[in-house]
């Protein structure tokens, strides 16, 4: 066993674990899938024991893989810190970035952290706002780039990062008396979901009223989980305790949507371009079905 592990092999192993597949790891590292497989094989030969159990449906860390992953991450963090300390990135400046709250979920924090570590000389100015506010800010040149939600077939919004499906959502225990007005929980105007809701309901004879308003996704989730109201959200935002109620209570269909990356019309700075690349890379597989599992 060779105790001197090559950093590229460690990065390949971490990428496979983080993304859940060899294919997504290859995309992240800009390599071929066969190259990633070869690197993992070389690493396991160096370690002298398997690190991953491979099946057609899943990848599972072996007990040795669990221990090795923790050490590999510590080594890469130290190497990155050393590189940034003595070989700082030549890219500097400020990136003014806008994003809607539910884009990438918990991975948004990881994105910001990773970018900060990679480009310590770049300052991030992040604005989390309702969707149409961000649209106006990009158009006015107040933001360099932003992640927006728009109709899937609206090609003028920006480059598509990820497609999604809008759904009507209620609590598992939500009930509505026959003929009663539909209670809704929505973000304040301007809001993409609020506009989609109003447009869809205008095509029906349903009675409806807004009982809860919040600019926060957490607030809307709380209103729904309490059984107070129905709301609209992307289908991958549905949480335990919620159920999709499309077609129930006379609810009309909703248009498909997409998360897009929109740029201001001004010149793109090197700093903004680097951040845009990282957003595109991370958004390629934010909801992958294949996961790395850790044995109990």
PDB file of C-alpha atoms in Angstrom:
ATOM      1  CA  UNK A   1       0.000   0.000   0.000  1.00  0.00           C
ATOM      2  CA  UNK A   2       1.326   3.442  -0.961  1.00  0.00           C
ATOM      3  CA  UNK A   3       0.631   5.941   1.859  1.00  0.00           C
ATOM      4  CA  UNK A   4       1.090   8.958  -0.453  1.00  0.00           C
ATOM      5  CA  UNK A   5      -2.359   9.485  -1.950  1.00  0.00           C
ATOM      6  CA  UNK A   6      -2.648  11.670  -5.050  1.00  0.00           C
ATOM      7  CA  UNK A   7      -5.010  14.622  -4.489  1.00  0.00           C
ATOM      8  CA  UNK A   8      -6.827  14.010  -7.835  1.00  0.00           C
ATOM      9  CA  UNK A   9      -7.762  10.527  -6.586  1.00  0.00           C
ATOM     10  CA  UNK A  10      -9.072  11.937  -3.334  1.00  0.00           C
ATOM     11  CA  UNK A  11     -11.083  14.589  -5.186  1.00  0.00           C
ATOM     12  CA  UNK A  12     -12.566  11.909  -7.461  1.00  0.00           C
ATOM     13  CA  UNK A  13     -13.620   9.819  -4.468  1.00  0.00           C
ATOM     14  CA  UNK A  14     -15.201  12.812  -2.699  1.00  0.00           C
ATOM     15  CA  UNK A  15     -17.002  13.846  -5.898  1.00  0.00           C
ATOM     16  CA  UNK A  16     -18.484  10.346  -6.321  1.00  0.00           C
ATOM     17  CA  UNK A  17     -19.747  10.378  -2.735  1.00  0.00           C
ATOM     18  CA  UNK A  18     -21.112  13.935  -2.962  1.00  0.00           C
ATOM     19  CA  UNK A  19     -22.950  13.447  -6.257  1.00  0.00           C
ATOM     20  CA  UNK A  20     -24.031   9.847  -5.777  1.00  0.00           C
ATOM     21  CA  UNK A  21     -22.739   8.529  -9.096  1.00  0.00           C
ATOM     22  CA  UNK A  22     -19.675   8.191 -11.300  1.00  0.00           C
ATOM     23  CA  UNK A  23     -21.482  10.058 -14.092  1.00  0.00           C
ATOM     24  CA  UNK A  24     -22.220  13.154 -12.011  1.00  0.00           C
ATOM     25  CA  UNK A  25     -18.743  13.074 -10.488  1.00  0.00           C
ATOM     26  CA  UNK A  26     -17.285  13.089 -13.999  1.00  0.00           C
ATOM     27  CA  UNK A  27     -19.421  16.108 -14.896  1.00  0.00           C
ATOM     28  CA  UNK A  28     -18.287  17.980 -11.798  1.00  0.00           C
ATOM     29  CA  UNK A  29     -14.599  17.305 -12.433  1.00  0.00           C
ATOM     30  CA  UNK A  30     -14.835  17.686 -16.233  1.00  0.00           C
ATOM     31  CA  UNK A  31     -13.609  14.136 -16.824  1.00  0.00           C
ATOM     32  CA  UNK A  32     -15.011  11.059 -18.509  1.00  0.00           C
ATOM     33  CA  UNK A  33     -16.851   8.431 -16.525  1.00  0.00           C
ATOM     34  CA  UNK A  34     -14.163   5.866 -17.379  1.00  0.00           C
ATOM     35  CA  UNK A  35     -11.510   8.235 -16.002  1.00  0.00           C
ATOM     36  CA  UNK A  36     -13.388   8.500 -12.706  1.00  0.00           C
ATOM     37  CA  UNK A  37     -13.749   4.707 -12.536  1.00  0.00           C
ATOM     38  CA  UNK A  38     -10.023   4.327 -13.172  1.00  0.00           C
ATOM     39  CA  UNK A  39      -9.178   6.835 -10.423  1.00  0.00           C
ATOM     40  CA  UNK A  40     -11.386   5.087  -7.880  1.00  0.00           C
ATOM     41  CA  UNK A  41      -9.861   1.743  -8.821  1.00  0.00           C
ATOM     42  CA  UNK A  42      -6.329   3.158  -8.365  1.00  0.00           C
ATOM     43  CA  UNK A  43      -7.295   4.653  -5.026  1.00  0.00           C
ATOM     44  CA  UNK A  44      -8.709   1.368  -3.745  1.00  0.00           C
ATOM     45  CA  UNK A  45      -5.513  -0.374  -4.864  1.00  0.00           C
ATOM     46  CA  UNK A  46      -3.475   2.150  -2.884  1.00  0.00           C
ATOM     47  CA  UNK A  47      -5.683   1.795   0.196  1.00  0.00           C
ATOM     48  CA  UNK A  48      -5.661  -1.974  -0.125  1.00  0.00           C
ATOM     49  CA  UNK A  49      -9.386  -2.428   0.524  1.00  0.00           C
ATOM     50  CA  UNK A  50     -12.681  -1.573  -1.234  1.00  0.00           C
ATOM     51  CA  UNK A  51     -14.116   1.844  -0.429  1.00  0.00           C
ATOM     52  CA  UNK A  52     -17.421   1.475  -2.291  1.00  0.00           C
ATOM     53  CA  UNK A  53     -19.967  -1.280  -2.798  1.00  0.00           C
ATOM     54  CA  UNK A  54     -21.313  -0.965  -6.348  1.00  0.00           C
ATOM     55  CA  UNK A  55     -24.695  -2.190  -7.587  1.00  0.00           C
ATOM     56  CA  UNK A  56     -26.753  -1.242 -10.635  1.00  0.00           C
ATOM     57  CA  UNK A  57     -28.955   0.998  -8.477  1.00  0.00           C
ATOM     58  CA  UNK A  58     -26.781   2.430  -5.740  1.00  0.00           C
ATOM     59  CA  UNK A  59     -23.321   3.084  -4.406  1.00  0.00           C
ATOM     60  CA  UNK A  60     -22.680   2.331  -0.744  1.00  0.00           C
ATOM     61  CA  UNK A  61     -19.669   3.263   1.335  1.00  0.00           C
ATOM     62  CA  UNK A  62     -17.879   0.321   2.920  1.00  0.00           C
ATOM     63  CA  UNK A  63     -16.884   0.682   6.586  1.00  0.00           C
ATOM     64  CA  UNK A  64     -13.368   1.512   5.385  1.00  0.00           C
ATOM     65  CA  UNK A  65     -14.852   3.982   2.919  1.00  0.00           C
ATOM     66  CA  UNK A  66     -16.656   5.835   5.721  1.00  0.00           C
ATOM     67  CA  UNK A  67     -13.392   6.311   7.633  1.00  0.00           C
ATOM     68  CA  UNK A  68     -11.403   7.151   4.510  1.00  0.00           C
ATOM     69  CA  UNK A  69     -13.935   9.771   3.371  1.00  0.00           C
ATOM     70  CA  UNK A  70     -13.525  11.800   6.557  1.00  0.00           C
ATOM     71  CA  UNK A  71      -9.736  11.779   6.238  1.00  0.00           C
ATOM     72  CA  UNK A  72      -9.854  12.570   2.504  1.00  0.00           C
ATOM     73  CA  UNK A  73     -12.057  15.604   3.087  1.00  0.00           C
ATOM     74  CA  UNK A  74      -9.732  16.906   5.781  1.00  0.00           C
ATOM     75  CA  UNK A  75      -6.735  16.542   3.454  1.00  0.00           C
ATOM     76  CA  UNK A  76      -8.470  18.348   0.572  1.00  0.00           C
ATOM     77  CA  UNK A  77      -9.611  21.184   2.828  1.00  0.00           C
ATOM     78  CA  UNK A  78      -6.030  21.675   4.034  1.00  0.00           C
ATOM     79  CA  UNK A  79      -4.639  21.516   0.485  1.00  0.00           C
ATOM     80  CA  UNK A  80      -7.181  24.068  -0.728  1.00  0.00           C
ATOM     81  CA  UNK A  81      -6.385  26.358   2.185  1.00  0.00           C
ATOM     82  CA  UNK A  82      -2.677  26.071   1.468  1.00  0.00           C
ATOM     83  CA  UNK A  83      -3.219  26.820  -2.218  1.00  0.00           C
ATOM     84  CA  UNK A  84      -5.368  29.858  -1.485  1.00  0.00           C
ATOM     85  CA  UNK A  85      -2.901  31.159   1.085  1.00  0.00           C
ATOM     86  CA  UNK A  86       0.160  31.053  -1.161  1.00  0.00           C
ATOM     87  CA  UNK A  87      -1.388  31.103  -4.635  1.00  0.00           C
ATOM     88  CA  UNK A  88      -4.455  33.355  -4.413  1.00  0.00           C
ATOM     89  CA  UNK A  89      -6.878  33.509  -7.314  1.00  0.00           C
ATOM     90  CA  UNK A  90      -6.171  36.338  -9.775  1.00  0.00           C
ATOM     91  CA  UNK A  91      -9.932  36.858 -10.135  1.00  0.00           C
ATOM     92  CA  UNK A  92     -11.193  39.669  -7.915  1.00  0.00           C
ATOM     93  CA  UNK A  93     -14.203  41.948  -7.649  1.00  0.00           C
ATOM     94  CA  UNK A  94     -17.795  41.904  -6.457  1.00  0.00           C
ATOM     95  CA  UNK A  95     -20.556  39.579  -7.682  1.00  0.00           C
ATOM     96  CA  UNK A  96     -24.106  40.845  -7.169  1.00  0.00           C
ATOM     97  CA  UNK A  97     -26.234  37.703  -7.134  1.00  0.00           C
ATOM     98  CA  UNK A  98     -29.975  37.272  -6.694  1.00  0.00           C
ATOM     99  CA  UNK A  99     -31.683  33.976  -5.951  1.00  0.00           C
ATOM    100  CA  UNK A 100     -35.150  32.732  -5.042  1.00  0.00           C
ATOM    101  CA  UNK A 101     -35.342  30.977  -1.712  1.00  0.00           C
ATOM    102  CA  UNK A 102     -36.132  27.441  -2.857  1.00  0.00           C
ATOM    103  CA  UNK A 103     -33.374  27.101  -5.479  1.00  0.00           C
ATOM    104  CA  UNK A 104     -31.056  24.176  -4.558  1.00  0.00           C
ATOM    105  CA  UNK A 105     -32.465  24.126  -1.030  1.00  0.00           C
ATOM    106  CA  UNK A 106     -29.759  23.385   1.525  1.00  0.00           C
ATOM    107  CA  UNK A 107     -27.146  23.150  -1.228  1.00  0.00           C
ATOM    108  CA  UNK A 108     -27.224  26.918  -1.733  1.00  0.00           C
ATOM    109  CA  UNK A 109     -25.189  27.389   1.445  1.00  0.00           C
ATOM    110  CA  UNK A 110     -22.674  24.834   0.149  1.00  0.00           C
ATOM    111  CA  UNK A 111     -22.448  26.701  -3.152  1.00  0.00           C
ATOM    112  CA  UNK A 112     -21.683  30.014  -1.454  1.00  0.00           C
ATOM    113  CA  UNK A 113     -19.143  28.387   0.870  1.00  0.00           C
ATOM    114  CA  UNK A 114     -17.396  26.553  -1.955  1.00  0.00           C
ATOM    115  CA  UNK A 115     -17.163  29.686  -4.072  1.00  0.00           C
ATOM    116  CA  UNK A 116     -15.810  31.687  -1.153  1.00  0.00           C
ATOM    117  CA  UNK A 117     -13.078  29.127  -0.571  1.00  0.00           C
ATOM    118  CA  UNK A 118     -12.179  28.881  -4.248  1.00  0.00           C
ATOM    119  CA  UNK A 119     -12.176  32.638  -4.863  1.00  0.00           C
ATOM    120  CA  UNK A 120     -11.341  34.342  -1.555  1.00  0.00           C
ATOM    121  CA  UNK A 121     -10.643  37.649  -3.341  1.00  0.00           C
ATOM    122  CA  UNK A 122     -14.204  37.903  -4.669  1.00  0.00           C
ATOM    123  CA  UNK A 123     -16.936  39.506  -2.576  1.00  0.00           C
ATOM    124  CA  UNK A 124     -20.423  38.026  -2.888  1.00  0.00           C
ATOM    125  CA  UNK A 125     -23.398  40.357  -2.492  1.00  0.00           C
ATOM    126  CA  UNK A 126     -26.379  37.987  -2.291  1.00  0.00           C
ATOM    127  CA  UNK A 127     -30.021  39.077  -2.476  1.00  0.00           C
ATOM    128  CA  UNK A 128     -32.801  36.576  -1.690  1.00  0.00           C
ATOM    129  CA  UNK A 129     -36.082  38.062  -2.922  1.00  0.00           C
ATOM    130  CA  UNK A 130     -39.415  37.145  -4.531  1.00  0.00           C
ATOM    131  CA  UNK A 131     -38.970  36.074  -8.124  1.00  0.00           C
ATOM    132  CA  UNK A 132     -40.326  39.094  -9.975  1.00  0.00           C
ATOM    133  CA  UNK A 133     -38.349  41.501  -7.759  1.00  0.00           C
ATOM    134  CA  UNK A 134     -35.182  39.782  -8.966  1.00  0.00           C
ATOM    135  CA  UNK A 135     -36.348  40.017 -12.574  1.00  0.00           C
ATOM    136  CA  UNK A 136     -36.682  43.775 -12.227  1.00  0.00           C
ATOM    137  CA  UNK A 137     -33.319  44.069 -10.472  1.00  0.00           C
ATOM    138  CA  UNK A 138     -31.544  42.168 -13.252  1.00  0.00           C
ATOM    139  CA  UNK A 139     -33.247  44.303 -15.903  1.00  0.00           C
ATOM    140  CA  UNK A 140     -32.201  47.479 -14.061  1.00  0.00           C
ATOM    141  CA  UNK A 141     -28.582  46.335 -13.795  1.00  0.00           C
ATOM    142  CA  UNK A 142     -28.762  46.133 -10.001  1.00  0.00           C
ATOM    143  CA  UNK A 143     -27.714  42.462 -10.126  1.00  0.00           C
ATOM    144  CA  UNK A 144     -25.038  40.818 -12.267  1.00  0.00           C
ATOM    145  CA  UNK A 145     -26.932  37.524 -12.422  1.00  0.00           C
ATOM    146  CA  UNK A 146     -29.866  35.828 -10.746  1.00  0.00           C
ATOM    147  CA  UNK A 147     -31.651  32.501 -10.533  1.00  0.00           C
ATOM    148  CA  UNK A 148     -35.306  33.000 -11.459  1.00  0.00           C
ATOM    149  CA  UNK A 149     -38.372  30.810 -11.817  1.00  0.00           C
ATOM    150  CA  UNK A 150     -40.366  31.178 -15.022  1.00  0.00           C
ATOM    151  CA  UNK A 151     -42.625  29.209 -17.350  1.00  0.00           C
ATOM    152  CA  UNK A 152     -40.768  26.359 -19.006  1.00  0.00           C
ATOM    153  CA  UNK A 153     -41.537  27.640 -22.511  1.00  0.00           C
ATOM    154  CA  UNK A 154     -40.524  31.249 -21.751  1.00  0.00           C
ATOM    155  CA  UNK A 155     -37.191  31.240 -23.577  1.00  0.00           C
ATOM    156  CA  UNK A 156     -36.476  34.921 -22.890  1.00  0.00           C
ATOM    157  CA  UNK A 157     -36.019  34.419 -19.132  1.00  0.00           C
ATOM    158  CA  UNK A 158     -32.493  32.976 -19.284  1.00  0.00           C
ATOM    159  CA  UNK A 159     -30.603  29.703 -19.651  1.00  0.00           C
ATOM    160  CA  UNK A 160     -32.405  26.733 -18.099  1.00  0.00           C
ATOM    161  CA  UNK A 161     -30.705  25.272 -15.025  1.00  0.00           C
ATOM    162  CA  UNK A 162     -33.380  22.798 -14.005  1.00  0.00           C
ATOM    163  CA  UNK A 163     -36.954  22.061 -15.023  1.00  0.00           C
ATOM    164  CA  UNK A 164     -39.610  21.608 -12.385  1.00  0.00           C
ATOM    165  CA  UNK A 165     -43.349  21.033 -12.021  1.00  0.00           C
ATOM    166  CA  UNK A 166     -45.679  23.376 -10.163  1.00  0.00           C
ATOM    167  CA  UNK A 167     -48.204  21.568  -7.987  1.00  0.00           C
ATOM    168  CA  UNK A 168     -51.055  22.386  -5.639  1.00  0.00           C
ATOM    169  CA  UNK A 169     -50.124  21.267  -2.120  1.00  0.00           C
ATOM    170  CA  UNK A 170     -52.075  20.811   1.102  1.00  0.00           C
ATOM    171  CA  UNK A 171     -51.502  19.140   4.465  1.00  0.00           C
ATOM    172  CA  UNK A 172     -52.191  15.438   4.792  1.00  0.00           C
ATOM    173  CA  UNK A 173     -55.103  16.300   7.097  1.00  0.00           C
ATOM    174  CA  UNK A 174     -56.475  19.227   5.058  1.00  0.00           C
ATOM    175  CA  UNK A 175     -60.238  19.197   4.533  1.00  0.00           C
ATOM    176  CA  UNK A 176     -62.573  21.490   2.631  1.00  0.00           C
ATOM    177  CA  UNK A 177     -66.322  21.555   3.055  1.00  0.00           C
ATOM    178  CA  UNK A 178     -68.331  21.176  -0.177  1.00  0.00           C
ATOM    179  CA  UNK A 179     -68.879  24.564  -1.794  1.00  0.00           C
ATOM    180  CA  UNK A 180     -66.523  26.367   0.603  1.00  0.00           C
ATOM    181  CA  UNK A 181     -64.133  29.038  -0.648  1.00  0.00           C
ATOM    182  CA  UNK A 182     -60.606  27.742  -1.231  1.00  0.00           C
ATOM    183  CA  UNK A 183     -58.128  29.093   1.386  1.00  0.00           C
ATOM    184  CA  UNK A 184     -54.724  29.933  -0.074  1.00  0.00           C
ATOM    185  CA  UNK A 185     -51.276  30.697   1.344  1.00  0.00           C
ATOM    186  CA  UNK A 186     -49.114  32.745  -1.037  1.00  0.00           C
ATOM    187  CA  UNK A 187     -46.138  35.067  -1.122  1.00  0.00           C
ATOM    188  CA  UNK A 188     -46.889  38.778  -1.538  1.00  0.00           C
ATOM    189  CA  UNK A 189     -46.814  40.335  -4.985  1.00  0.00           C
ATOM    190  CA  UNK A 190     -44.744  40.242  -7.053  1.00  0.00           C
ATOM    191  CA  UNK A 191     -44.370  36.449  -7.021  1.00  0.00           C
ATOM    192  CA  UNK A 192     -44.245  33.870  -9.805  1.00  0.00           C
ATOM    193  CA  UNK A 193     -46.359  31.308  -7.922  1.00  0.00           C
ATOM    194  CA  UNK A 194     -48.927  33.925  -6.898  1.00  0.00           C
ATOM    195  CA  UNK A 195     -49.307  35.071 -10.502  1.00  0.00           C
ATOM    196  CA  UNK A 196     -49.576  31.460 -11.737  1.00  0.00           C
ATOM    197  CA  UNK A 197     -52.196  30.757  -9.081  1.00  0.00           C
ATOM    198  CA  UNK A 198     -54.347  33.754 -10.003  1.00  0.00           C
ATOM    199  CA  UNK A 199     -54.071  33.053 -13.732  1.00  0.00           C
ATOM    200  CA  UNK A 200     -55.087  29.415 -13.305  1.00  0.00           C
ATOM    201  CA  UNK A 201     -58.014  30.140 -10.973  1.00  0.00           C
ATOM    202  CA  UNK A 202     -59.386  32.854 -13.248  1.00  0.00           C
ATOM    203  CA  UNK A 203     -60.180  30.069 -15.722  1.00  0.00           C
ATOM    204  CA  UNK A 204     -62.466  28.369 -13.183  1.00  0.00           C
ATOM    205  CA  UNK A 205     -65.605  29.140 -11.194  1.00  0.00           C
ATOM    206  CA  UNK A 206     -63.916  28.327  -7.894  1.00  0.00           C
ATOM    207  CA  UNK A 207     -64.324  30.664  -4.981  1.00  0.00           C
ATOM    208  CA  UNK A 208     -61.028  31.387  -3.258  1.00  0.00           C
ATOM    209  CA  UNK A 209     -59.443  33.752  -0.770  1.00  0.00           C
ATOM    210  CA  UNK A 210     -55.979  34.360   0.671  1.00  0.00           C
ATOM    211  CA  UNK A 211     -55.718  33.526   4.359  1.00  0.00           C
ATOM    212  CA  UNK A 212     -51.949  33.652   4.795  1.00  0.00           C
ATOM    213  CA  UNK A 213     -49.222  35.756   3.192  1.00  0.00           C
ATOM    214  CA  UNK A 214     -45.488  35.314   3.730  1.00  0.00           C
ATOM    215  CA  UNK A 215     -42.370  36.091   1.664  1.00  0.00           C
ATOM    216  CA  UNK A 216     -40.666  33.109   3.303  1.00  0.00           C
ATOM    217  CA  UNK A 217     -40.909  29.536   2.081  1.00  0.00           C
ATOM    218  CA  UNK A 218     -40.686  28.387   5.696  1.00  0.00           C
ATOM    219  CA  UNK A 219     -43.706  30.527   6.518  1.00  0.00           C
ATOM    220  CA  UNK A 220     -45.730  29.073   3.644  1.00  0.00           C
ATOM    221  CA  UNK A 221     -44.715  25.553   4.632  1.00  0.00           C
ATOM    222  CA  UNK A 222     -45.902  26.204   8.184  1.00  0.00           C
ATOM    223  CA  UNK A 223     -49.261  27.496   6.944  1.00  0.00           C
ATOM    224  CA  UNK A 224     -49.752  24.422   4.771  1.00  0.00           C
ATOM    225  CA  UNK A 225     -48.640  21.913   7.414  1.00  0.00           C
ATOM    226  CA  UNK A 226     -51.058  23.458   9.906  1.00  0.00           C
ATOM    227  CA  UNK A 227     -53.950  22.604   7.570  1.00  0.00           C
ATOM    228  CA  UNK A 228     -54.800  26.285   7.221  1.00  0.00           C
ATOM    229  CA  UNK A 229     -54.427  26.609   3.458  1.00  0.00           C
ATOM    230  CA  UNK A 230     -53.368  25.268   0.071  1.00  0.00           C
ATOM    231  CA  UNK A 231     -50.396  26.690  -1.794  1.00  0.00           C
ATOM    232  CA  UNK A 232     -48.363  26.246  -5.000  1.00  0.00           C
ATOM    233  CA  UNK A 233     -44.768  25.027  -4.968  1.00  0.00           C
ATOM    234  CA  UNK A 234     -42.323  23.020  -7.114  1.00  0.00           C
ATOM    235  CA  UNK A 235     -42.984  19.309  -6.680  1.00  0.00           C
ATOM    236  CA  UNK A 236     -39.498  18.695  -5.290  1.00  0.00           C
ATOM    237  CA  UNK A 237     -40.248  21.122  -2.427  1.00  0.00           C
ATOM    238  CA  UNK A 238     -43.084  18.958  -1.068  1.00  0.00           C
ATOM    239  CA  UNK A 239     -42.252  17.925   2.504  1.00  0.00           C
ATOM    240  CA  UNK A 240     -43.457  15.097   4.774  1.00  0.00           C
ATOM    241  CA  UNK A 241     -46.900  15.944   6.072  1.00  0.00           C
ATOM    242  CA  UNK A 242     -47.875  17.507   2.739  1.00  0.00           C
ATOM    243  CA  UNK A 243     -49.693  15.979  -0.218  1.00  0.00           C
ATOM    244  CA  UNK A 244     -50.142  17.017  -3.825  1.00  0.00           C
ATOM    245  CA  UNK A 245     -53.800  17.802  -4.512  1.00  0.00           C
ATOM    246  CA  UNK A 246     -53.697  18.459  -8.259  1.00  0.00           C
ATOM    247  CA  UNK A 247     -57.157  17.893  -9.732  1.00  0.00           C
ATOM    248  CA  UNK A 248     -58.880  17.835  -6.334  1.00  0.00           C
ATOM    249  CA  UNK A 249     -61.384  20.446  -5.127  1.00  0.00           C
ATOM    250  CA  UNK A 250     -61.768  21.541  -8.764  1.00  0.00           C
ATOM    251  CA  UNK A 251     -58.187  22.851  -8.889  1.00  0.00           C
ATOM    252  CA  UNK A 252     -57.006  23.600 -12.446  1.00  0.00           C
ATOM    253  CA  UNK A 253     -53.713  22.379 -13.986  1.00  0.00           C
ATOM    254  CA  UNK A 254     -50.619  24.542 -13.613  1.00  0.00           C
ATOM    255  CA  UNK A 255     -47.946  25.274 -16.234  1.00  0.00           C
ATOM    256  CA  UNK A 256     -44.559  23.583 -15.955  1.00  0.00           C
ATOM    257  CA  UNK A 257     -41.746  25.847 -14.834  1.00  0.00           C
ATOM    258  CA  UNK A 258     -37.959  26.060 -14.914  1.00  0.00           C
ATOM    259  CA  UNK A 259     -35.208  27.586 -12.833  1.00  0.00           C
ATOM    260  CA  UNK A 260     -33.142  29.784 -15.145  1.00  0.00           C
ATOM    261  CA  UNK A 261     -29.951  31.795 -14.865  1.00  0.00           C
ATOM    262  CA  UNK A 262     -30.515  35.362 -16.007  1.00  0.00           C
ATOM    263  CA  UNK A 263     -27.762  37.918 -16.672  1.00  0.00           C
ATOM    264  CA  UNK A 264     -27.837  41.688 -16.739  1.00  0.00           C
ATOM    265  CA  UNK A 265     -27.232  43.313 -20.096  1.00  0.00           C
ATOM    266  CA  UNK A 266     -23.961  44.887 -18.938  1.00  0.00           C
ATOM    267  CA  UNK A 267     -20.530  43.382 -19.496  1.00  0.00           C
ATOM    268  CA  UNK A 268     -19.980  40.144 -17.602  1.00  0.00           C
ATOM    269  CA  UNK A 269     -17.070  40.409 -15.200  1.00  0.00           C
ATOM    270  CA  UNK A 270     -14.632  37.532 -14.764  1.00  0.00           C
ATOM    271  CA  UNK A 271     -15.835  37.154 -11.183  1.00  0.00           C
ATOM    272  CA  UNK A 272     -19.488  36.886 -12.233  1.00  0.00           C
ATOM    273  CA  UNK A 273     -18.622  34.408 -14.993  1.00  0.00           C
ATOM    274  CA  UNK A 274     -16.796  32.138 -12.545  1.00  0.00           C
ATOM    275  CA  UNK A 275     -19.741  32.224 -10.155  1.00  0.00           C
ATOM    276  CA  UNK A 276     -22.159  31.511 -13.013  1.00  0.00           C
ATOM    277  CA  UNK A 277     -20.124  28.443 -14.002  1.00  0.00           C
ATOM    278  CA  UNK A 278     -20.258  27.119 -10.456  1.00  0.00           C
ATOM    279  CA  UNK A 279     -24.043  27.606 -10.311  1.00  0.00           C
ATOM    280  CA  UNK A 280     -24.479  25.673 -13.554  1.00  0.00           C
ATOM    281  CA  UNK A 281     -22.229  22.835 -12.368  1.00  0.00           C
ATOM    282  CA  UNK A 282     -23.969  22.463  -9.020  1.00  0.00           C
ATOM    283  CA  UNK A 283     -27.472  22.664 -10.477  1.00  0.00           C
ATOM    284  CA  UNK A 284     -26.916  19.816 -12.942  1.00  0.00           C
ATOM    285  CA  UNK A 285     -27.722  17.165 -10.388  1.00  0.00           C
ATOM    286  CA  UNK A 286     -29.332  18.799  -7.347  1.00  0.00           C
ATOM    287  CA  UNK A 287     -32.039  16.151  -7.055  1.00  0.00           C
ATOM    288  CA  UNK A 288     -30.268  13.011  -8.287  1.00  0.00           C
ATOM    289  CA  UNK A 289     -32.090   9.795  -7.475  1.00  0.00           C
ATOM    290  CA  UNK A 290     -28.921   7.817  -6.867  1.00  0.00           C
ATOM    291  CA  UNK A 291     -27.393   8.339  -3.442  1.00  0.00           C
ATOM    292  CA  UNK A 292     -24.358   7.179  -1.528  1.00  0.00           C
ATOM    293  CA  UNK A 293     -25.551   5.432   1.595  1.00  0.00           C
ATOM    294  CA  UNK A 294     -23.579   4.910   4.782  1.00  0.00           C
ATOM    295  CA  UNK A 295     -23.954   1.549   6.515  1.00  0.00           C
ATOM    296  CA  UNK A 296     -25.403   1.674  10.008  1.00  0.00           C
TER     297      UNK A 296
END
